[in-house]
Short mmCIF file of C-alpha atoms in Angstrom, two decimals:
data_model
loop_
_atom_site.label_atom_id
_atom_site.label_comp_id
_atom_site.label_asym_id
_atom_site.label_seq_id
_atom_site.Cartn_x
_atom_site.Cartn_y
_atom_site.Cartn_z
CA MET A 6 29.12 -14.72 8.49
CA ILE A 7 31.01 -13.38 5.46
CA LYS A 8 28.45 -10.60 5.24
CA LYS A 9 29.43 -9.45 8.74
CA VAL A 10 33.15 -9.62 7.89
CA LEU A 11 32.66 -7.51 4.77
CA PHE A 12 30.57 -5.01 6.66
CA ALA A 13 33.22 -4.78 9.39
CA ILE A 14 35.95 -4.18 6.78
CA LEU A 15 33.86 -1.45 5.18
CA LEU A 16 33.18 0.24 8.49
CA LEU A 17 36.79 0.02 9.72
CA ALA A 18 38.14 1.39 6.45
CA ALA A 19 35.67 4.27 6.55
CA ILE A 20 36.63 5.15 10.15
CA SER A 21 40.34 4.93 9.26
CA ILE A 22 39.83 7.34 6.36
CA ILE A 23 38.34 9.90 8.72
CA ALA A 24 41.07 9.29 11.33
CA THR A 25 44.02 9.53 8.88
CA ASN A 26 42.74 12.79 7.48
CA PHE A 27 42.62 14.38 10.91
CA ILE A 28 46.09 13.17 11.91
CA ALA A 29 47.57 14.12 8.53
CA LYS A 30 46.55 17.73 9.01
CA GLU A 31 48.29 18.00 12.38
CA ASN A 32 51.53 16.57 11.01
CA GLU A 33 51.79 18.92 8.06
CA SER A 34 53.27 21.85 9.95
CA THR A 35 56.12 19.83 11.49
CA GLN A 36 57.00 18.29 8.15
CA SER A 37 57.51 21.60 6.38
CA LYS A 38 59.85 22.74 9.15
CA VAL A 39 62.13 19.75 8.58
CA GLU A 40 62.23 20.39 4.84
CA SER A 41 63.19 24.05 5.21
CA ASN A 42 66.27 23.12 7.24
CA GLN A 43 67.88 21.27 4.38
CA SER A 44 70.50 23.33 2.53
CA ALA A 45 70.59 23.19 -1.24
CA THR A 46 73.54 22.86 -3.57
CA THR A 47 73.59 24.24 -7.09
CA GLY A 48 72.50 21.85 -9.82
CA LEU A 49 69.70 20.81 -12.11
CA THR A 50 68.10 18.05 -10.06
CA PRO A 51 64.93 18.64 -8.05
CA GLY A 52 65.75 20.34 -4.75
CA ALA A 53 69.02 21.80 -6.03
CA GLU A 54 69.54 25.53 -6.31
CA ALA A 55 69.12 26.71 -9.91
CA PRO A 56 72.37 28.06 -11.46
CA ASP A 57 72.40 31.86 -11.40
CA PHE A 58 72.79 33.93 -14.59
CA THR A 59 72.86 37.51 -15.78
CA LEU A 60 71.26 38.38 -19.13
CA THR A 61 69.70 41.39 -20.85
CA ASP A 62 65.98 41.28 -21.63
CA GLN A 63 63.97 42.59 -24.61
CA ASN A 64 63.79 46.07 -23.05
CA GLY A 65 67.50 46.29 -22.39
CA GLU A 66 67.11 45.66 -18.66
CA THR A 67 69.56 43.43 -16.81
CA VAL A 68 68.11 40.23 -15.36
CA HIS A 69 69.81 38.37 -12.52
CA LEU A 70 68.04 35.13 -11.67
CA SER A 71 69.05 35.54 -8.02
CA ASP A 72 67.03 38.80 -7.85
CA TYR A 73 63.86 36.69 -8.04
CA ARG A 74 64.36 34.97 -4.68
CA GLY A 75 61.09 35.11 -2.77
CA LYS A 76 59.08 34.60 -5.95
CA LYS A 77 58.20 31.42 -7.76
CA VAL A 78 59.78 31.40 -11.21
CA ILE A 79 58.75 29.73 -14.46
CA LEU A 80 62.10 29.60 -16.26
CA ASN A 81 61.29 28.80 -19.86
CA PHE A 82 63.69 28.31 -22.78
CA TRP A 83 62.39 28.93 -26.30
CA ALA A 84 63.18 29.92 -29.87
CA THR A 85 61.08 31.47 -32.65
CA TRP A 86 61.54 28.51 -35.03
CA CYS A 87 60.06 25.95 -32.65
CA PRO A 88 56.35 25.09 -33.28
CA PRO A 89 55.59 23.86 -29.72
CA CYS A 90 57.05 27.14 -28.39
CA ARG A 91 54.57 29.04 -30.58
CA ALA A 92 51.77 26.86 -29.22
CA GLU A 93 52.86 27.50 -25.65
CA MET A 94 53.30 31.31 -25.87
CA PRO A 95 49.59 32.35 -25.74
CA HIS A 96 49.13 30.14 -22.66
CA MET A 97 52.17 31.68 -20.99
CA GLN A 98 50.92 35.21 -21.77
CA GLN A 99 47.47 34.28 -20.44
CA PHE A 100 48.99 32.88 -17.25
CA HIS A 101 51.07 36.06 -16.85
CA GLU A 102 48.00 38.29 -17.28
CA ASN A 103 45.94 36.22 -14.85
CA ASN A 104 48.67 36.47 -12.22
CA PRO A 105 48.68 40.22 -11.55
CA ASP A 106 49.88 39.82 -7.93
CA GLY A 107 53.16 38.73 -9.43
CA ASP A 108 53.97 35.93 -6.99
CA VAL A 109 54.92 33.82 -10.02
CA GLU A 110 57.43 35.40 -12.38
CA ILE A 111 57.91 34.20 -15.94
CA LEU A 112 61.43 34.39 -17.36
CA ALA A 113 61.28 33.16 -20.94
CA VAL A 114 64.91 32.89 -22.01
CA ASN A 115 65.27 33.17 -25.78
CA LEU A 116 67.99 30.97 -27.29
CA THR A 117 69.29 34.01 -29.20
CA SER A 118 72.51 32.34 -30.34
CA GLN A 119 70.45 29.65 -32.10
CA ASP A 120 67.64 31.92 -33.28
CA LYS A 121 67.03 33.71 -36.57
CA GLY A 122 68.15 37.17 -35.58
CA ASP A 123 66.90 40.18 -33.68
CA GLU A 124 64.16 41.08 -36.15
CA ALA A 125 62.54 37.64 -36.07
CA ILE A 126 62.54 37.66 -32.27
CA ARG A 127 61.03 41.19 -32.12
CA SER A 128 58.21 40.34 -34.51
CA PHE A 129 57.51 37.12 -32.59
CA ILE A 130 57.19 39.09 -29.34
CA ASP A 131 54.90 41.64 -31.06
CA GLU A 132 52.80 38.95 -32.75
CA PHE A 133 51.90 37.32 -29.44
CA GLY A 134 51.89 40.58 -27.46
CA LEU A 135 54.26 39.13 -24.86
CA THR A 136 54.63 41.30 -21.77
CA PHE A 137 56.68 39.05 -19.48
CA GLN A 138 60.46 39.29 -19.32
CA ILE A 139 62.41 37.70 -22.16
CA PRO A 140 66.13 37.50 -21.34
CA MET A 141 68.30 37.00 -24.43
CA ASP A 142 70.85 34.21 -24.23
CA GLU A 143 73.20 35.62 -26.86
CA SER A 144 76.20 33.44 -26.07
CA GLY A 145 74.23 30.24 -25.45
CA GLU A 146 75.93 29.80 -22.09
CA VAL A 147 72.75 29.80 -20.02
CA ALA A 148 71.05 27.18 -22.24
CA GLN A 149 74.19 25.10 -21.87
CA ALA A 150 74.26 25.51 -18.10
CA TYR A 151 70.63 24.35 -17.97
CA GLN A 152 71.27 21.50 -20.42
CA VAL A 153 68.53 22.64 -22.76
CA ARG A 154 68.59 20.18 -25.67
CA THR A 155 65.04 20.51 -26.94
CA VAL A 156 62.80 23.55 -26.75
CA PRO A 157 60.62 24.41 -25.06
CA THR A 158 62.17 23.29 -21.80
CA THR A 159 60.91 24.76 -18.56
CA TYR A 160 62.26 24.71 -15.03
CA ILE A 161 59.84 25.53 -12.22
CA LEU A 162 61.65 27.21 -9.32
CA ASN A 163 60.34 27.72 -5.80
CA THR A 164 60.71 30.90 -3.75
CA LYS A 165 64.14 29.75 -2.53
CA GLY A 166 65.38 29.48 -6.09
CA GLU A 167 65.42 25.69 -5.99
CA ILE A 168 64.36 23.50 -8.89
CA ALA A 169 60.99 21.88 -8.28
CA GLN A 170 60.31 20.42 -11.71
CA LYS A 171 61.74 20.17 -15.21
CA ILE A 172 59.27 19.97 -18.07
CA VAL A 173 60.30 19.28 -21.64
CA GLY A 174 57.57 20.16 -24.12
CA PRO A 175 54.87 22.80 -24.14
CA MET A 176 52.73 23.62 -21.12
CA ASP A 177 49.22 25.03 -21.10
CA GLU A 178 47.89 27.50 -18.54
CA GLN A 179 46.45 24.75 -16.35
CA ILE A 180 49.79 22.95 -16.07
CA MET A 181 51.44 26.25 -15.08
CA ILE A 182 48.78 26.76 -12.39
CA GLU A 183 49.14 23.19 -11.10
CA GLN A 184 52.92 23.41 -11.06
CA THR A 185 53.10 26.69 -9.17
CA GLU A 186 50.14 26.77 -6.78
CA ASN A 187 51.37 24.16 -4.29
CA LEU A 188 54.96 25.34 -4.40
CA ASP A 189 56.72 26.77 -1.32
CA MET B 25 53.14 15.58 -10.52
CA SER B 26 55.72 13.39 -12.27
CA TYR B 27 56.62 13.32 -15.93
CA VAL B 28 57.73 10.42 -18.07
CA PRO B 29 60.24 11.21 -20.83
CA ILE B 30 59.14 9.75 -24.17
CA PHE B 31 61.29 10.74 -27.18
CA HIS B 32 61.74 14.51 -26.90
CA LEU B 33 58.63 15.15 -24.82
CA THR B 34 57.76 14.73 -21.21
CA ILE B 35 54.32 13.26 -20.73
CA PRO B 36 52.57 13.63 -17.36
CA ALA B 37 52.86 10.28 -15.59
CA ILE B 38 49.12 10.20 -14.89
CA TRP B 39 48.28 9.80 -18.60
CA VAL B 40 50.85 7.10 -19.16
CA SER B 41 49.42 5.35 -16.09
CA VAL B 42 45.86 5.64 -17.46
CA LEU B 43 46.88 3.90 -20.70
CA ILE B 44 48.86 1.15 -18.97
CA ALA B 45 46.02 0.57 -16.49
CA ALA B 46 43.44 0.41 -19.30
CA ALA B 47 45.52 -2.20 -21.09
CA LEU B 48 45.98 -4.15 -17.84
CA THR B 49 42.27 -4.00 -17.01
CA SER B 50 41.13 -6.20 -19.87
CA PHE B 51 43.47 -8.95 -18.63
CA LEU B 52 42.53 -8.45 -14.99
CA VAL B 53 38.80 -8.64 -15.76
CA ARG B 54 39.38 -11.83 -17.72
CA PHE B 55 41.17 -13.37 -14.75
CA ALA B 56 38.71 -12.17 -12.11
CA LEU B 57 35.45 -12.90 -13.92
CA LYS B 58 36.65 -15.75 -16.11
CA GLU B 59 35.05 -14.08 -19.11
CA LYS B 60 36.27 -12.05 -22.05
CA THR B 61 36.15 -8.27 -21.68
CA GLY B 62 33.60 -6.72 -24.02
CA ASP B 63 34.29 -4.04 -26.64
CA TRP B 64 32.72 -1.51 -24.30
CA LEU B 65 35.99 -1.13 -22.38
CA TRP B 66 38.09 0.15 -25.28
CA ASN B 67 35.14 2.10 -26.66
CA ALA B 68 34.81 3.89 -23.33
CA VAL B 69 38.57 4.53 -23.04
CA SER B 70 38.78 5.83 -26.64
CA LEU B 71 35.69 7.98 -26.19
CA TYR B 72 37.12 9.49 -23.02
CA ILE B 73 40.53 10.25 -24.57
CA LEU B 74 38.91 11.74 -27.69
CA ILE B 75 36.61 14.05 -25.72
CA TRP B 76 39.33 15.03 -23.25
CA LYS B 77 41.76 15.88 -26.05
CA LEU B 78 39.34 17.55 -28.48
CA SER B 79 37.59 19.65 -25.83
CA TYR B 80 40.74 21.80 -26.01
CA ILE B 81 39.26 23.27 -29.22
CA PRO B 82 36.07 24.87 -27.80
CA LEU B 83 37.79 25.71 -24.51
CA ASN B 84 40.72 27.51 -26.17
CA PHE B 85 39.12 28.43 -29.47
CA GLU B 86 41.25 31.49 -30.24
CA ASN B 87 44.51 29.71 -29.51
CA PHE B 88 43.40 26.81 -31.63
CA LEU B 89 42.52 29.02 -34.61
CA GLU B 90 45.89 30.72 -34.39
CA MET B 91 47.83 27.48 -33.96
CA PRO B 92 45.77 24.43 -35.00
CA LEU B 93 48.80 22.26 -34.25
CA SER B 94 48.43 23.08 -30.56
CA ILE B 95 45.88 20.24 -30.37
CA LEU B 96 48.90 17.91 -30.59
CA TYR B 97 50.34 19.26 -27.37
CA PHE B 98 47.37 20.23 -25.24
CA ASN B 99 44.07 18.84 -23.93
CA GLY B 100 40.84 20.06 -22.38
CA GLY B 101 42.26 19.86 -18.87
CA LEU B 102 39.85 19.55 -15.97
CA TYR B 103 36.73 20.58 -17.95
CA GLY B 104 37.68 18.12 -20.67
CA HIS B 105 38.07 15.41 -18.04
CA VAL B 106 34.64 16.05 -16.51
CA LEU B 107 33.04 16.21 -19.97
CA GLY B 108 34.79 12.96 -20.96
CA ILE B 109 33.57 11.16 -17.82
CA VAL B 110 29.98 12.40 -18.31
CA LEU B 111 29.90 11.24 -21.94
CA VAL B 112 31.38 7.86 -21.03
CA MET B 113 28.56 7.46 -18.51
CA VAL B 114 25.99 8.39 -21.16
CA TYR B 115 27.54 5.85 -23.55
CA LEU B 116 27.47 3.09 -20.91
CA THR B 117 23.88 3.91 -19.89
CA LEU B 118 22.69 3.68 -23.48
CA LEU B 119 24.60 0.45 -23.93
CA PHE B 120 23.20 -1.15 -20.77
CA THR B 121 19.62 -0.29 -21.60
CA LYS B 122 20.08 -2.23 -24.84
CA GLN B 123 22.22 -5.03 -23.43
CA PRO B 124 21.71 -5.25 -19.65
CA LYS B 125 24.06 -8.24 -19.40
CA LEU B 126 27.02 -5.95 -20.10
CA ALA B 127 26.44 -4.03 -16.86
CA ASN B 128 28.09 -6.93 -15.10
CA GLN B 129 31.61 -6.06 -16.18
CA PRO B 130 32.08 -2.29 -15.67
CA VAL B 131 31.57 -2.39 -11.91
CA PHE B 132 34.48 -4.82 -11.51
CA ALA B 133 36.51 -3.28 -14.35
CA TRP B 134 36.32 0.17 -12.77
CA LEU B 135 37.67 -1.07 -9.44
CA LEU B 136 40.49 -3.05 -11.09
CA PHE B 137 41.27 -0.14 -13.42
CA PHE B 138 41.53 2.43 -10.66
CA VAL B 139 43.60 0.26 -8.31
CA SER B 140 46.02 -0.71 -11.08
CA TYR B 141 46.19 2.93 -12.22
CA GLN B 142 47.21 3.92 -8.70
CA ALA B 143 49.78 1.13 -8.50
CA VAL B 144 51.38 2.13 -11.84
CA LEU B 145 51.25 5.86 -11.06
CA GLN B 146 52.92 5.44 -7.68
CA ILE B 147 55.71 3.43 -9.31
CA PHE B 148 56.31 6.38 -11.68
CA GLU B 149 56.18 8.78 -8.74
CA ASN B 150 58.69 6.62 -6.85
CA ASN B 151 56.30 6.08 -3.94
CA VAL B 152 57.30 2.48 -3.39
CA LEU B 153 55.33 1.88 -0.20
CA GLU B 154 52.10 3.23 -1.68
CA ALA B 155 52.61 1.22 -4.88
CA ILE B 156 52.99 -1.93 -2.78
CA PHE B 157 49.72 -1.26 -0.92
CA HIS B 158 47.81 -0.70 -4.16
CA SER B 159 49.32 -3.82 -5.72
CA LEU B 160 48.36 -5.92 -2.70
CA LEU B 161 44.80 -4.61 -2.85
CA LEU B 162 44.73 -5.34 -6.58
CA ILE B 163 45.65 -8.97 -5.95
CA LEU B 164 43.15 -9.21 -3.09
CA SER B 165 40.41 -7.70 -5.28
CA MET B 166 41.04 -10.10 -8.16
CA LEU B 167 40.97 -13.11 -5.86
CA ALA B 168 37.90 -11.86 -3.99
CA ILE B 169 35.98 -11.27 -7.22
CA ARG B 170 37.04 -14.57 -8.72
CA TYR B 171 36.14 -16.72 -5.74
CA LEU B 172 33.32 -14.86 -4.00
CA VAL B 173 31.15 -13.27 -6.67
CA LYS B 174 29.29 -16.41 -7.67
CA ARG B 175 28.61 -17.46 -4.08
CA ALA B 176 25.02 -16.96 -3.02
CA ASP B 177 25.88 -16.00 0.58
CA VAL B 178 28.13 -13.10 -0.50
CA PRO B 179 26.37 -9.82 -1.33
CA THR B 180 28.38 -8.53 -4.29
CA ASP B 181 27.57 -4.88 -3.69
CA LEU B 182 28.85 -5.09 -0.12
CA LEU B 183 32.02 -6.87 -1.29
CA LEU B 184 32.60 -4.14 -3.90
CA ALA B 185 31.83 -1.34 -1.46
CA ALA B 186 34.37 -2.79 0.98
CA LEU B 187 37.05 -3.05 -1.74
CA PHE B 188 36.33 0.47 -3.04
CA THR B 189 36.54 1.86 0.51
CA LEU B 190 39.84 0.07 1.16
CA GLU B 191 41.25 1.67 -2.01
CA LEU B 192 40.00 5.03 -0.85
CA LEU B 193 41.72 4.44 2.49
CA ILE B 194 45.08 3.75 0.80
CA VAL B 195 44.70 6.87 -1.37
CA SER B 196 43.81 9.04 1.62
CA VAL B 197 46.70 7.82 3.76
CA PHE B 198 49.23 9.11 1.20
CA ALA B 199 47.49 12.14 -0.32
CA PRO B 200 44.75 14.64 0.49
CA LEU B 201 41.34 12.99 0.33
CA ILE B 202 39.58 15.76 -1.54
CA SER B 203 40.73 15.82 -5.14
CA TRP B 204 39.22 15.53 -8.61
CA GLN B 205 40.73 12.08 -8.86
CA THR B 206 38.96 10.84 -5.74
CA ALA B 207 35.73 12.55 -6.81
CA THR B 208 35.83 10.77 -10.18
CA PHE B 209 36.65 7.45 -8.53
CA VAL B 210 33.81 7.67 -6.01
CA THR B 211 31.23 8.93 -8.51
CA LEU B 212 31.93 6.15 -10.98
CA ALA B 213 32.01 3.55 -8.21
CA VAL B 214 28.57 4.63 -6.96
CA ILE B 215 27.07 4.75 -10.46
CA THR B 216 28.44 1.37 -11.57
CA ILE B 217 27.34 -0.33 -8.33
CA TYR B 218 23.89 1.24 -8.80
CA PHE B 219 23.59 -0.16 -12.32
CA TYR B 220 24.86 -3.55 -11.22
CA ASN B 221 22.27 -3.74 -8.43
CA ARG B 222 19.44 -2.56 -10.61
CA PHE B 223 20.07 -5.15 -13.26
CA THR B 224 20.69 -7.92 -10.74
CA GLN B 225 17.36 -7.20 -9.04
CA LYS B 226 15.62 -7.32 -12.37
CA GLY B 227 17.26 -10.67 -12.94
CA GLN B 228 19.02 -9.41 -16.04
CA ILE B 229 22.43 -10.36 -14.70
CA VAL B 230 22.82 -13.96 -13.69
#
């Protein structure tokens, strides 16, 4: 008797697994429509629009965060004196090189006001051969706006400029891939 | 993917859940089987973590040479996970060939570990409903193992297969079915049930 019950449970569960996976696929498209209707407000919580900023990067070019709408953004905050930032840099460069289509943009904001001067930052960039954009936060205002207390801190932004995730601590290439591939 | 803030770092919630579930498992096995969990459990968990963490070195050799401290922050990722699981299986196989009696515990421990891992993880991820389902199945599994395993009219492999499938059903209702997590879960379930059956048929597990 109990044998039959167990077998029935097994069979029912297996059928339900197949059924739920079919239904789940049909529902996906309607769900994403509902989500896109929600309007975001500026803030630092997930779903909120990331605060805009204007900074100058290592090549003297002006960087407006809002110019990156339509692209996913890895917004990283770092300094040359921070060991985990050093550990993270090769992974970030690798991710940047392996993402030639450019649908994910890396903005690695240097905490210039807390760093050891222009020369130290330049030699750091040369040492790791960094080719992504490095906006310089000379006044410290952007780090303050993003409540960066420990470095590295990274915000992952979706194509609408909304915050999807905040990560404190270093990320490797795989984390960057996982964090950005299923993003809108 | 959720993160748990610990001191000044954010740790992925899955790894915190793995550790909590491993700690829980030794208690759950003791309740369900009414016997003490063997050393194999912590050996397997430690072996897995060691391999997963250290595999960062061969997989990212240049980065490691440049910054040996990076081993503190990173791990072998997916390849490290697969390697860790394979070596844990090798360790258990060697152990069982020497002491077949031990093959009794892992098959139950794996189920209880995975269900409690899911329950803890979903609490971290704030998926209350899913966490409740996993917790209910965890209770059901413990009771089923405790009261049905010793009965002659209950085929243990069928009982386990039913419980494993129910867990798979809960997972697939809330997330895509095809994932590395599910693959690991199913593979280990099949292998542990196979070992359990083999040793039971040989009369090495009473």
